[in-house]
Structures are given as structure tokens and as C-alpha cells.
Short mmCIF file of C-alpha atoms and ligand atoms in Angstrom, two decimals:
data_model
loop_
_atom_site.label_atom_id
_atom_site.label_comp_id
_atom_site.label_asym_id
_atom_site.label_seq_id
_atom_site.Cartn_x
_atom_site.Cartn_y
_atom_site.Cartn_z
CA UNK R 1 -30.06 15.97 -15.85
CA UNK R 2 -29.25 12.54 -14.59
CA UNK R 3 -26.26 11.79 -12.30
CA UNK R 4 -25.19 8.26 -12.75
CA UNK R 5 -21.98 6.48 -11.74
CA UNK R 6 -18.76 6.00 -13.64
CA UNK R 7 -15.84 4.53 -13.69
CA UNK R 8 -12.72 6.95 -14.19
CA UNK R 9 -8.77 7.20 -14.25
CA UNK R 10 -7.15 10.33 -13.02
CA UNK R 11 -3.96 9.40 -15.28
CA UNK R 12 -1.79 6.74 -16.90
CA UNK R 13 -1.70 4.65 -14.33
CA UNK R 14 -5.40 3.65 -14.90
CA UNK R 15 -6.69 3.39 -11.46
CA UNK R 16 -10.08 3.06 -12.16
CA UNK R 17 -12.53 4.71 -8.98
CA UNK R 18 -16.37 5.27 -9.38
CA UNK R 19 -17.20 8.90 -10.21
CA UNK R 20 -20.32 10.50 -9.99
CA UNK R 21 -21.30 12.09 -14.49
CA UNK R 22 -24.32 14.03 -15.32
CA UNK R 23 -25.65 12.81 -18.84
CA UNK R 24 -27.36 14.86 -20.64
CA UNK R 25 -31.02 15.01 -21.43
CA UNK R 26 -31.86 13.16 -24.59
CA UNK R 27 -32.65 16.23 -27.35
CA UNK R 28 -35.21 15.98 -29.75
CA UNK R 29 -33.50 13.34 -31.85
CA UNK R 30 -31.65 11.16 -29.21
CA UNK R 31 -32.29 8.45 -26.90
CA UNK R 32 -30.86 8.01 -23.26
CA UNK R 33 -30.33 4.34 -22.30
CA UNK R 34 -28.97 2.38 -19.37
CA UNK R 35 -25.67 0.79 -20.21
CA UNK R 36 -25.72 -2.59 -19.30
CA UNK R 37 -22.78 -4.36 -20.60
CA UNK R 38 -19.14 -2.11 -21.88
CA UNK R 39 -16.50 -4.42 -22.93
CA UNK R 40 -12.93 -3.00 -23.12
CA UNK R 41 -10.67 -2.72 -26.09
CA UNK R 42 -7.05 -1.89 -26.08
CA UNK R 43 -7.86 1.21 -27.35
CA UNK R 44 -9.48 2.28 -24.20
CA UNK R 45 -5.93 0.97 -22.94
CA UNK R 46 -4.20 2.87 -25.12
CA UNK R 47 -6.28 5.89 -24.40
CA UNK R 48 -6.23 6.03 -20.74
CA UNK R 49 -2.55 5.33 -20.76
CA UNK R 50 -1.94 8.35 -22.85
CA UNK R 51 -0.19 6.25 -25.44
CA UNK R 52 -1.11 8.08 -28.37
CA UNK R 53 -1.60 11.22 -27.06
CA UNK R 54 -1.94 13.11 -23.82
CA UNK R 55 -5.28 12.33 -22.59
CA UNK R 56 -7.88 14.45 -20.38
CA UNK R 57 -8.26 12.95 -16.97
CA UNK R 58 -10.32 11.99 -15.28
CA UNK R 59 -11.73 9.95 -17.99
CA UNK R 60 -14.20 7.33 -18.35
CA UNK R 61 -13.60 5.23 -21.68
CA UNK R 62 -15.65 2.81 -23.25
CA UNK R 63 -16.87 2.48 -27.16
CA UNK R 64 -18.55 -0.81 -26.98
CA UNK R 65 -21.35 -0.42 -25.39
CA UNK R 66 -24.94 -2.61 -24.97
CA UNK R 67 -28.05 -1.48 -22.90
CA UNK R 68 -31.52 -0.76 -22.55
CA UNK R 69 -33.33 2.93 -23.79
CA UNK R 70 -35.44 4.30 -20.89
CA UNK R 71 -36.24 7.69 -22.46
CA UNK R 72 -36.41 9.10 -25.96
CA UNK R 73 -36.49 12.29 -27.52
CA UNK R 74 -39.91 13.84 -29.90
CA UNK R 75 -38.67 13.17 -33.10
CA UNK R 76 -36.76 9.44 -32.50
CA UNK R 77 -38.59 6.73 -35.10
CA UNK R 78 -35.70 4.14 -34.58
CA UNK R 79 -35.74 3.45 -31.29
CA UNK R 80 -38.56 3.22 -28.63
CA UNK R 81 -38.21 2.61 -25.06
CA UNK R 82 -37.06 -0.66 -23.60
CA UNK R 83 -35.60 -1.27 -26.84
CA UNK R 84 -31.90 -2.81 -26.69
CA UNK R 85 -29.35 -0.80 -27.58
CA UNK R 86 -25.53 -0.58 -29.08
CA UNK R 87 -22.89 2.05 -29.57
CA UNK R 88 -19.16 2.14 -31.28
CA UNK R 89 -16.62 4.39 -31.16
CA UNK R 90 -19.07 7.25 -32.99
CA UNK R 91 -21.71 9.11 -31.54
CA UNK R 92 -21.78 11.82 -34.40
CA UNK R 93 -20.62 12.95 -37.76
CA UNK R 94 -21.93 15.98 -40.37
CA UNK R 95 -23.79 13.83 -42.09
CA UNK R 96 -23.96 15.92 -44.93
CA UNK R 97 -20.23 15.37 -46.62
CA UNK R 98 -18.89 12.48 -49.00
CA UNK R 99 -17.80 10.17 -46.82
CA UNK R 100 -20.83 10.40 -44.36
CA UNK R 101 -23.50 10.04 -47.52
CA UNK R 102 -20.84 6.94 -48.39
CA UNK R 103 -21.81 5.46 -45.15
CA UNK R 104 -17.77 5.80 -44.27
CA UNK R 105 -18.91 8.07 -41.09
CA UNK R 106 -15.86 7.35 -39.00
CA UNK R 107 -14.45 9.25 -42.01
CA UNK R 108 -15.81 12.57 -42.20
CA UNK R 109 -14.76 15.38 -43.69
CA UNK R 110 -17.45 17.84 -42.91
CA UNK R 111 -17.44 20.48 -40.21
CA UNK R 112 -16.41 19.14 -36.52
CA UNK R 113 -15.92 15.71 -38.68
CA UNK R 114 -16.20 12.34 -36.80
CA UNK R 115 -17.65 12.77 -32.81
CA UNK R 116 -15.49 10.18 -30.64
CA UNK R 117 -17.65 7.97 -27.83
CA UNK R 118 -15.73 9.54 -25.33
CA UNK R 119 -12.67 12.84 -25.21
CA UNK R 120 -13.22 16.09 -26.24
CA UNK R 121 -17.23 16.64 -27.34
CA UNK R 122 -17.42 19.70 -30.45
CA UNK R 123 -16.75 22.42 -28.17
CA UNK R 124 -13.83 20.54 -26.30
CA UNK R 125 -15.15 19.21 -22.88
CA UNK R 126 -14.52 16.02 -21.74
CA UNK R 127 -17.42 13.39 -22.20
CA UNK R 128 -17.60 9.98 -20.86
CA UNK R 129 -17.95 6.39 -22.60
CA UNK R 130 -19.52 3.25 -21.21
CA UNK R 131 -17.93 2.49 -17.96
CA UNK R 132 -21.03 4.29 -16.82
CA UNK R 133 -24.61 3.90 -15.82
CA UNK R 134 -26.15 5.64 -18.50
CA UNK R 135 -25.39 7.26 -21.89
CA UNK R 136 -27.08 9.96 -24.44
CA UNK R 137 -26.67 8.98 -28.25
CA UNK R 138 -28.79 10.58 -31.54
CA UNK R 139 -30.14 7.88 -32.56
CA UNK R 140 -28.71 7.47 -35.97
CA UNK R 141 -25.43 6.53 -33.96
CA UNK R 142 -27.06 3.60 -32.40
CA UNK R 143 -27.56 0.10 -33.26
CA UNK R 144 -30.15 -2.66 -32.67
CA UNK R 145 -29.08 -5.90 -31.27
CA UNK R 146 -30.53 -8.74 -32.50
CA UNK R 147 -31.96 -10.97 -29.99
CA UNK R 148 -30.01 -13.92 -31.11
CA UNK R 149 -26.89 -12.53 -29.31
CA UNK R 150 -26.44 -12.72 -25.80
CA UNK R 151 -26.26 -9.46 -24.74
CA UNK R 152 -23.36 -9.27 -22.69
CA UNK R 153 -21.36 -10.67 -25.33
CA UNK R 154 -22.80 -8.34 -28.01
CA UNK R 155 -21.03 -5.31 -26.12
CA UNK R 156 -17.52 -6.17 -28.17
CA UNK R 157 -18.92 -6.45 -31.55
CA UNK R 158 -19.66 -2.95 -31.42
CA UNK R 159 -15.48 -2.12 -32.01
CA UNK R 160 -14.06 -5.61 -32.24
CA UNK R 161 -16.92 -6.98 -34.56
CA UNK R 162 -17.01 -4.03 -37.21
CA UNK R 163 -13.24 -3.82 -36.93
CA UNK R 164 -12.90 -7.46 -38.32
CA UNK R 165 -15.86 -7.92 -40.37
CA UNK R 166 -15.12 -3.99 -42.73
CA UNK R 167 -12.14 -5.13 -44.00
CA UNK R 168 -12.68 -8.87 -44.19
CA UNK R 169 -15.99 -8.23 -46.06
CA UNK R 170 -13.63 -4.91 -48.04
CA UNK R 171 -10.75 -7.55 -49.32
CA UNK R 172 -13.11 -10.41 -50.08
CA UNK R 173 -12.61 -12.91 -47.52
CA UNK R 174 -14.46 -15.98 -48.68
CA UNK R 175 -14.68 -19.44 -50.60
CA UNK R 176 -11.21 -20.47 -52.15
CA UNK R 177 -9.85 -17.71 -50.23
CA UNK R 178 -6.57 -18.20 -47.82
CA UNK R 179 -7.28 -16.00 -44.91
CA UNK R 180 -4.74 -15.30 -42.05
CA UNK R 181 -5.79 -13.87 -38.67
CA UNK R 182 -2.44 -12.31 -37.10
CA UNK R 183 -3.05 -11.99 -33.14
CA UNK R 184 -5.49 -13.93 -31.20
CA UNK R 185 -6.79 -11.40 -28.90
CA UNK R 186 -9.86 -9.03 -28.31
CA UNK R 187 -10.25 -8.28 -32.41
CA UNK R 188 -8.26 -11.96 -33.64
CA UNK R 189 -11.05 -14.25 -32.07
CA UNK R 190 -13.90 -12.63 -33.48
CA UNK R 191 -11.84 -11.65 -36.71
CA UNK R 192 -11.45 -16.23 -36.91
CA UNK R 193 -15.38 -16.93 -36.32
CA UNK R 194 -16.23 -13.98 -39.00
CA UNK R 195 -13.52 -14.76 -41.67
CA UNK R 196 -14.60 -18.76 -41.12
CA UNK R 197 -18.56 -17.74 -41.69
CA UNK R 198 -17.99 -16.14 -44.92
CA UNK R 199 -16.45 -19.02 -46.09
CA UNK R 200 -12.82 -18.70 -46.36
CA UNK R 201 -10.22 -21.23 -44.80
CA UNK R 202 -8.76 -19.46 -42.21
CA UNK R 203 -5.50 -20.30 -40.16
CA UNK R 204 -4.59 -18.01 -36.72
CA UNK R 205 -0.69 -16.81 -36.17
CA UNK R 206 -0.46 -16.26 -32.75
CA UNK R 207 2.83 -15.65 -31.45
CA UNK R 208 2.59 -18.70 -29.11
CA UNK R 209 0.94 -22.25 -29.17
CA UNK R 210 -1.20 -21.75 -26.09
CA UNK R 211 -4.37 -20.30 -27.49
CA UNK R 212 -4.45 -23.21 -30.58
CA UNK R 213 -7.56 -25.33 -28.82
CA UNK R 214 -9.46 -22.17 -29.02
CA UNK R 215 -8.38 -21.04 -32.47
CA UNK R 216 -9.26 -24.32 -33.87
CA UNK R 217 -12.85 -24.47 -32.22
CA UNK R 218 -13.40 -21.01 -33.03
CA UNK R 219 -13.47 -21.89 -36.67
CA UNK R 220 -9.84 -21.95 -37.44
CA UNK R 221 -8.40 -24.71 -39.97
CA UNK R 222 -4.70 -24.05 -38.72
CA UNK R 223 -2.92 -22.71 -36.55
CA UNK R 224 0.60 -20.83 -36.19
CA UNK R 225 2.84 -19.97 -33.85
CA UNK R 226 6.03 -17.52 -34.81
CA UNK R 227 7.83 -19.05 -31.71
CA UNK R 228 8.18 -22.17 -33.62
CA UNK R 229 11.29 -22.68 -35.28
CA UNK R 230 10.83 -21.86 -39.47
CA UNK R 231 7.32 -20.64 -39.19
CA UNK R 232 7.75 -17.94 -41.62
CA UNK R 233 9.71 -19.66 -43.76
CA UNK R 234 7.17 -22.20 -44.21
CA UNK R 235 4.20 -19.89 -44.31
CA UNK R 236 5.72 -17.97 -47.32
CA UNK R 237 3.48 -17.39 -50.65
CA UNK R 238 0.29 -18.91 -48.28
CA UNK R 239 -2.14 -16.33 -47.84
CA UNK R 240 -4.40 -14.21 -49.94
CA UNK R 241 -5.29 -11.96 -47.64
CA UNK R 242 -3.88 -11.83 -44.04
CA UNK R 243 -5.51 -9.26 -41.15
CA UNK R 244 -3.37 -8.07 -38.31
CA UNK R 245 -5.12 -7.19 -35.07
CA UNK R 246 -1.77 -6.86 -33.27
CA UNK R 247 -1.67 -4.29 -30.12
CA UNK R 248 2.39 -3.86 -30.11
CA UNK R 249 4.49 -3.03 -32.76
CA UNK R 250 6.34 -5.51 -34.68
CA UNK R 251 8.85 -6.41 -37.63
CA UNK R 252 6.06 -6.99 -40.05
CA UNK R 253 8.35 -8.55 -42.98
CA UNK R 254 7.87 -11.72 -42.16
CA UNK R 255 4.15 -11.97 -42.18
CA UNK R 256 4.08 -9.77 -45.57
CA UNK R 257 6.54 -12.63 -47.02
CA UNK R 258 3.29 -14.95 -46.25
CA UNK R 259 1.26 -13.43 -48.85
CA UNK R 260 0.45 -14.91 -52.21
CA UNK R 261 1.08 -12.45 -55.02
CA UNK R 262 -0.82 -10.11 -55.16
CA UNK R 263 -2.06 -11.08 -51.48
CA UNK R 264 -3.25 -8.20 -49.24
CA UNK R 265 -2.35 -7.78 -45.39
CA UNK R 266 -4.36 -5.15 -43.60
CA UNK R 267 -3.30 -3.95 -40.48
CA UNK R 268 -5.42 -2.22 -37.95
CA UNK R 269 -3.41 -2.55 -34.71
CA UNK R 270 -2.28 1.01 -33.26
CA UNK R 271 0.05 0.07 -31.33
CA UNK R 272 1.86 3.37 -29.24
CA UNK R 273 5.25 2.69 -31.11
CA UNK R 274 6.01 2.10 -35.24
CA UNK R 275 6.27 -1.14 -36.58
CA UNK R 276 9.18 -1.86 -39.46
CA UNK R 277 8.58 -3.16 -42.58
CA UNK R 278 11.12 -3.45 -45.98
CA UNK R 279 9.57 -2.10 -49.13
CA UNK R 280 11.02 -4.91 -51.14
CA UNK R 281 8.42 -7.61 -49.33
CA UNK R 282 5.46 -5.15 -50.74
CA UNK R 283 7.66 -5.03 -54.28
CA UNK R 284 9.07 -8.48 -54.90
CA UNK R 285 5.24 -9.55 -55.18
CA UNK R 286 3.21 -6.62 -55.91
CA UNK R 287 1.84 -7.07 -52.11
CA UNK R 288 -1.23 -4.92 -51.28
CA UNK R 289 -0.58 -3.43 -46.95
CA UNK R 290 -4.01 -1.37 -45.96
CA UNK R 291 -4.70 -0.10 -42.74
CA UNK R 292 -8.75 -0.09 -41.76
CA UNK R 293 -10.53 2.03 -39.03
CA UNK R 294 -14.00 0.38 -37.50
CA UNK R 295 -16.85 0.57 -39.98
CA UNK R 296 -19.50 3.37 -40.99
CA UNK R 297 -22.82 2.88 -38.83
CA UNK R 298 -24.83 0.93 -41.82
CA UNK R 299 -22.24 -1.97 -42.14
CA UNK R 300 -22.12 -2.07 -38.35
CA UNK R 301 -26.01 -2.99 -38.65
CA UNK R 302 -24.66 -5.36 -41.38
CA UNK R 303 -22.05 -6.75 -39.25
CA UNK R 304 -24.57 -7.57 -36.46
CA UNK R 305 -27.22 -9.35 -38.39
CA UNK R 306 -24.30 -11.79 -39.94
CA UNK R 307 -23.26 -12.30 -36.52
CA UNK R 308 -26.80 -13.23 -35.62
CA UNK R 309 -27.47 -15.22 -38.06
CA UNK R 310 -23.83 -17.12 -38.93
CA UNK R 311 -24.16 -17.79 -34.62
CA UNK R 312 -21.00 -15.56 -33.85
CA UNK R 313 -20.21 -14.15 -30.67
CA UNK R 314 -17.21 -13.00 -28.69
CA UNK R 315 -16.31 -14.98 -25.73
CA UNK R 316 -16.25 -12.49 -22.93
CA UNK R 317 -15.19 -12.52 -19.05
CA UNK R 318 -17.69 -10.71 -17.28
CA UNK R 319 -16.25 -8.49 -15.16
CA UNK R 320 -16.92 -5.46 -12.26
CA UNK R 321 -16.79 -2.08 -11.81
CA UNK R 322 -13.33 -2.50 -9.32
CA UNK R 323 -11.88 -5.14 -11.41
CA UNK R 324 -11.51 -2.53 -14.13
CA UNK R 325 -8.01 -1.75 -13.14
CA UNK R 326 -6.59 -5.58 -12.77
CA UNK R 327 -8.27 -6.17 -16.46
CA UNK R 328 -6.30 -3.30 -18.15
CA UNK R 329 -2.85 -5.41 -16.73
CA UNK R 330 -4.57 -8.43 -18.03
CA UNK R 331 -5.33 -7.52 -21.30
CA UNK R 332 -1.64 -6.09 -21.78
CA UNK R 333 -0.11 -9.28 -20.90
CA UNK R 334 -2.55 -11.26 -22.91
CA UNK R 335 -3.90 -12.53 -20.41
CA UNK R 336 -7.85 -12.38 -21.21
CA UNK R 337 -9.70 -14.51 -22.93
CA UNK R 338 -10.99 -13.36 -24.86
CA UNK R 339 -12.84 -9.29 -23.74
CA UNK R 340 -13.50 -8.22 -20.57
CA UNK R 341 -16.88 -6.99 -20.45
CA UNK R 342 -17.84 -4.71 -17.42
CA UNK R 343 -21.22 -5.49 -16.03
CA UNK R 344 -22.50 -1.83 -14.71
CA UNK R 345 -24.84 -3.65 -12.31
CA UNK R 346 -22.15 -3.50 -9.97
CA UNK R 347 -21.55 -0.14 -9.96
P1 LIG I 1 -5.85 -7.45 -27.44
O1 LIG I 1 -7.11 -8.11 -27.00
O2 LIG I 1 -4.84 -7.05 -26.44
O3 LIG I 1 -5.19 -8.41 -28.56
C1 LIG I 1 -3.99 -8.09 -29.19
C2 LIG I 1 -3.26 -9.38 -29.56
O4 LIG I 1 -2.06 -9.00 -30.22
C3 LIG I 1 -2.82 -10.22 -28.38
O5 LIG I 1 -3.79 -11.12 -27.95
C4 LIG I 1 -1.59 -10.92 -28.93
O6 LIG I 1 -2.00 -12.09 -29.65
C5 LIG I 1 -1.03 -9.95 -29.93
N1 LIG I 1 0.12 -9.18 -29.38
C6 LIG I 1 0.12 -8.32 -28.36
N2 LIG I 1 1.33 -7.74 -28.21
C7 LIG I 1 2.10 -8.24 -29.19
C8 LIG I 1 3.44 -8.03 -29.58
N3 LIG I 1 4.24 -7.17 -28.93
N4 LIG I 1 3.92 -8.72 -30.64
C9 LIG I 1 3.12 -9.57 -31.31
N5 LIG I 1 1.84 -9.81 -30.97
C10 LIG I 1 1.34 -9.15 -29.93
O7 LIG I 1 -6.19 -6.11 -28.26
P2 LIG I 1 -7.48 -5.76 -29.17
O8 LIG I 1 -8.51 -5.11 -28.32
O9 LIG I 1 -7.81 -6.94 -29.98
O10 LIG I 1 -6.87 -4.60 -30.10
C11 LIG I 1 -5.77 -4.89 -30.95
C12 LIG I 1 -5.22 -3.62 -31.56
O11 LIG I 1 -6.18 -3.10 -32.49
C13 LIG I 1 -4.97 -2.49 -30.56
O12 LIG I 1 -3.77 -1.81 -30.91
C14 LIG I 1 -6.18 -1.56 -30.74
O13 LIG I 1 -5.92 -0.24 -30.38
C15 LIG I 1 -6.40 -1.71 -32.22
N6 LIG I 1 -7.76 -1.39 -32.67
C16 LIG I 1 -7.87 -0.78 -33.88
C17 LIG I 1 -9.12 -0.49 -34.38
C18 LIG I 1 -9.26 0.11 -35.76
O14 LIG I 1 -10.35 0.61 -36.08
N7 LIG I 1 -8.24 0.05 -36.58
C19 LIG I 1 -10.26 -0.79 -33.64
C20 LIG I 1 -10.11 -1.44 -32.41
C21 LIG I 1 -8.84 -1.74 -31.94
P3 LIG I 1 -1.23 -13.50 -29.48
O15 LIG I 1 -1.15 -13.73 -28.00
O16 LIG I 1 -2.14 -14.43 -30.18
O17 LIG I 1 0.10 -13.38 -30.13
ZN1 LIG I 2 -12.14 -0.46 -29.83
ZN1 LIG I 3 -19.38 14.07 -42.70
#
């Protein structure tokens, strides 16, 4: 079995080292690939830092991951060597219940339900993500990347991208539609260029001003900040639909007093604490809040091929292996702009 190197923490202090993983031999139906690019997400942040639950240590994260197959297994049709590569946050599901024949795999239901990139595997031993030289996925789990994306910056659409696009695509986000993108981070500046490409006018809240050049070339027609003086006030009744890609919890009543009647905010920040909201800014309008996890492995495909061919891309900071550890500050503090991406060559 190969040995590769990693990067790992050894607890929530994320001090990321190398670390020498075996992967596993690709099985009949799976495909072993160099991982080229991994971008990090907040998640991983959230994760390693234990801030949703205790994690396993040491432990490499990573669920958006790009590279290149260099060995495949008897029965693989979908992917042949050399191919390029891309993985989410799902490297397996039962395939057999409701929500996986839905195409909703990051939903199942079924026995072992939804396999997680990286934590436990089915009989509980750790497994690692992408901040690693190499990775084993069936290949049902993995995606193509079309050429037309640069392939360090595809890496992030494989969370941030089907994060966005599933419930922008789910609520209708398009022509004559009012769109809000709350948080201009990892998931917010892809969330802008997506929601802009199917059409809808799209303004960015951002807690500060300091991001508004980018959210304006990024596709957005306005732009926000709740730091301003009567921002809320003057945002009420304004959106349709409003997405919140927010990493720490917040009073969210006044962004739900920004929605039309009727208007739908979907929220799929996790941030480690709760976030407050009064039920009489959901009543006093018949408000719509939704919460939405990734996307199944079909609309990921989807997701990538709009991307492709609407020219979207997330703007990355290429990063290495022992500048890991600085990034995970960065990204806290809001600092990045707009994913790190770790580039394994370094390793
Ligand atoms: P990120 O790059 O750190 O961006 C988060 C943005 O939220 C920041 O850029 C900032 O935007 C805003 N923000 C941060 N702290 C805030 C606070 N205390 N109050 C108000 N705004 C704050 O993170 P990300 O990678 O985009 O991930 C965002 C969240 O989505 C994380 O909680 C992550 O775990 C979650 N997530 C969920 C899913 C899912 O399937 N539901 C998938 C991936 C990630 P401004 O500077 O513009 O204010
Ligand atoms: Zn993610
Ligand atoms: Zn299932």
C-alpha cells in the first residue's frame, strides 16, 4: 500500500506537521489519484479545533480536493488514468435508500449512511482528507473537472461551490430575483459570482466596507456593510431570497427583517456556538429560514459545468504544506482572500 505524506494536527491547537499515511489500494471499483491542489474550508477549522465535537487526532482534514488518477481499479468506466480528478466532503453512501436514489447522498438514510472525506471510516478508524499526497475514492464519489477551470482554483468548488450553487439553484435564484449574499468569505465570494450567473441582482452584506471592490467585480450590484449606521433599517422588505455563509454565530433578526414577504434566508454557516433569532421576524411576514448541507454528487457535476461555462472560479492563495497552520489563524480573522489552497508539491 502506498505511504505518502500528510499534513496532521495532534489537537486543537492545529499545529499542522507532515506525517507519513498509507492509502489504500484502489478496490475493484475505485481510483487512487495524486492530490494536487486541497483548499481549506472552515469546516476543516472547525473540525480540527474540535468545535463541534471532540475530534480524533492526529488528523489530516481536507474535503476539497483536485488531482490527477495514477491507478484504477477492474471495474472503473468513469475514470481512466491521468484523468483529473475532484472530491467533496463524501466518499460513500448506501446507494440503495431514498435519499441516495434522489441524488441527496450527503443525506442517507441507509446502513452506515453518508461516508465523511476524512474521521471515522465504517468501522471507526481514523482516515485522512486532502492535506495529503494521495487519496483512494470509488469512483462514483468523484468528479471530473472541466478543463476550463484552473485547477488549483477548482479545489474549493468541490465544498464552497456546491454549498452555494444547491440552495441558490433550490430557492430559485435568478432574473427579477433580489438575492443577498450574507458573509464575504470562503463560501460568500463564490456564492456572488454563482447567484450573479444565474441571473439574479445580487448585493453582498459583509459586516465591513473593506471587501466592497471585490464584491462589486465579483458580480455584485451592491454592497452592504452592517457597521454602517441604519443598514438594516434600510435593507428591510429588500430581498427575496438572502444566503448566509457566516462562520460565527450571530443575532440573525436583522437580516431576516431584510426579506420581502414571503422571502427565504438559508443559512448554512455552522458556526461552534447558536445564533438567536425572534420568531415574530419569520411570522410578521410569513418568512421562509432553511438550512442546506453541500449537494448530492450529480448536482456537484452540475455545479461544475455552470462554473465552466458561466467563467466562475474562486480566487485562491496558493499556499504550502508549513503554512497550513498560519492559514487556519488567517482564515479565522478573515483575513484570506478569498481560500487558501494547499499546493501538495511542497510536501
Ligand atoms: P470563511 O471563509 O471564514 O468565511 C466566513 C465569513 O463569515 C467571513 O469572511 C466573514 O465575512 C463572516 N464572519 C465571520 N465571523 C463572523 C461573525 N462573528 N459575525 C459575522 N460575520 C462573520 O468561512 P467559509 O469556509 O466560507 O465557511 C463559512 C461557514 O459555512 C463555516 O461555518 C463552515 O463550517 C460552513 N460550511 C457549511 C457547509 C454546509 O454544507 N452547510 C459547507 C461548507 C462550509 P465578512 O468579513 O464579509 O463579514
Ligand atoms: Zn467545506
Ligand atoms: Zn443511502
Amino acid at each position: 500500500m502506498p505511504q505518502v505524506t500528510a499534513y496532521a494536527c495532534d489537537d486543537e491547537t492545529t499545529h499542522f506537521h507532515p506525517l507519513t499515511i498509507t492509502v489504500r489500494e484502489p478496490g475493484p471499483t475505485e481510483v487512487l489519484f495524486d492530490v494536487k491542489y486541497a483548499g481549506i474550508c472552515h469546516s476543516d477549522i472547525h473540525t480540527a479545533r474540535s468545535e463541534w465535537r471532540q475530534a480524533t487526532y492526529p488528523l489530516v482534514p481536507g474535503h476539497e480536493i483536485a488531482g490527477i488518477v495514477t491507478k484504477i481499479g477492474s471495474q472503473v468506466t468513469k475514470f481512466a488514468v491521468g484523468d483529473k480528478i475532484g472530491v467533496g466532503c463524501m466518499v460513500d453512501s448506501c446507494r440503495v435508500c431514498g435519499y441516495c436514489k434522489d441524488g441527496t447522498e450527503q443525506f442517507c438514510d441507509g446502513p452506515g449512511g453518508t461516508l465523511w472525506t476524512y474521521g471515522p471510516d465504517r468501522n471507526g478508524a481514523p482516515t485522512a482528507g486532502g492535506y495529503a499526497k494521495a487519496f483512494t475514492v470509488d469512483q462514483d464519489f468523484g468528479l471530473h473537472i472541466p478543463e476550463a477551470i484552473d485547477f488549483s482554483a477548482a479545489a474549493p468548488l468541490m465544498c464552497a461551490g456546491i454549498t452555494t450553487y444547491s440552495p441558490l439553484h433550490h430557492w430559485g435564484a435568478g432574473p427579477g430575483k433580489k438575492v443577498a449574499i450574507v458573509g464575504l468569505g470562503g463560501l460568500g465570494h463564490v456564492a456572488v459570482q454563482i447567484a450573479a450567473a444565474m441571473g439574479a441582482e445580487v448585493s453582498v452584506i459583509s459586516r465591513t466596507l473593506a471587501k466592497q471592490d471585490d464584491g462589486l467585480r465579483l458580480g455584485a450590484s451592491h454592497y452592504y456593510a452592517m457597521s454602517e449606521p441604519g443598514t438594516a433599517s434600510a435593507l428591510r422588505g429588500s430581498f427575496d431570497l438572502i444566503l448566509t455563509t457566516v462562520s460565527g454565530s450571530t443575532d440573525l433578526d436583522p437580516i431576516i427583517g431584510m426579506l420581502t414577504v414571503g422571502g427565504v434566508l438559508v443559512d448554512v454557516g455552522l458556526p461552534e456556538h447558536a445564533s438567536t433569532l425572534h420568531m415574530s421576524g419569520l411570522t410578521h411576514g410569513a418568512r421562509i429560514l432553511a438550512g442546506s448541507l453541500i449537494g448530492g454528487i450529480a448536482e456537484t457535476q452540475e455545479m461544475l459545468d455552470f462554473c465552466a461555462d458561466h467563467d466562475i472560479a474562486p480566487i485562491v492563495e496558493v499556499i504550502g504544506g508549513e503554512d497550513i497552520t498560519a492559514a487556519y489563524d488567517k482564515v479565522v480573522a478573515s483575513k484570506v482572500r478569498y481560500r487558501y489552497v494547499i499546493d501538495t508539491s511542497t510536501f
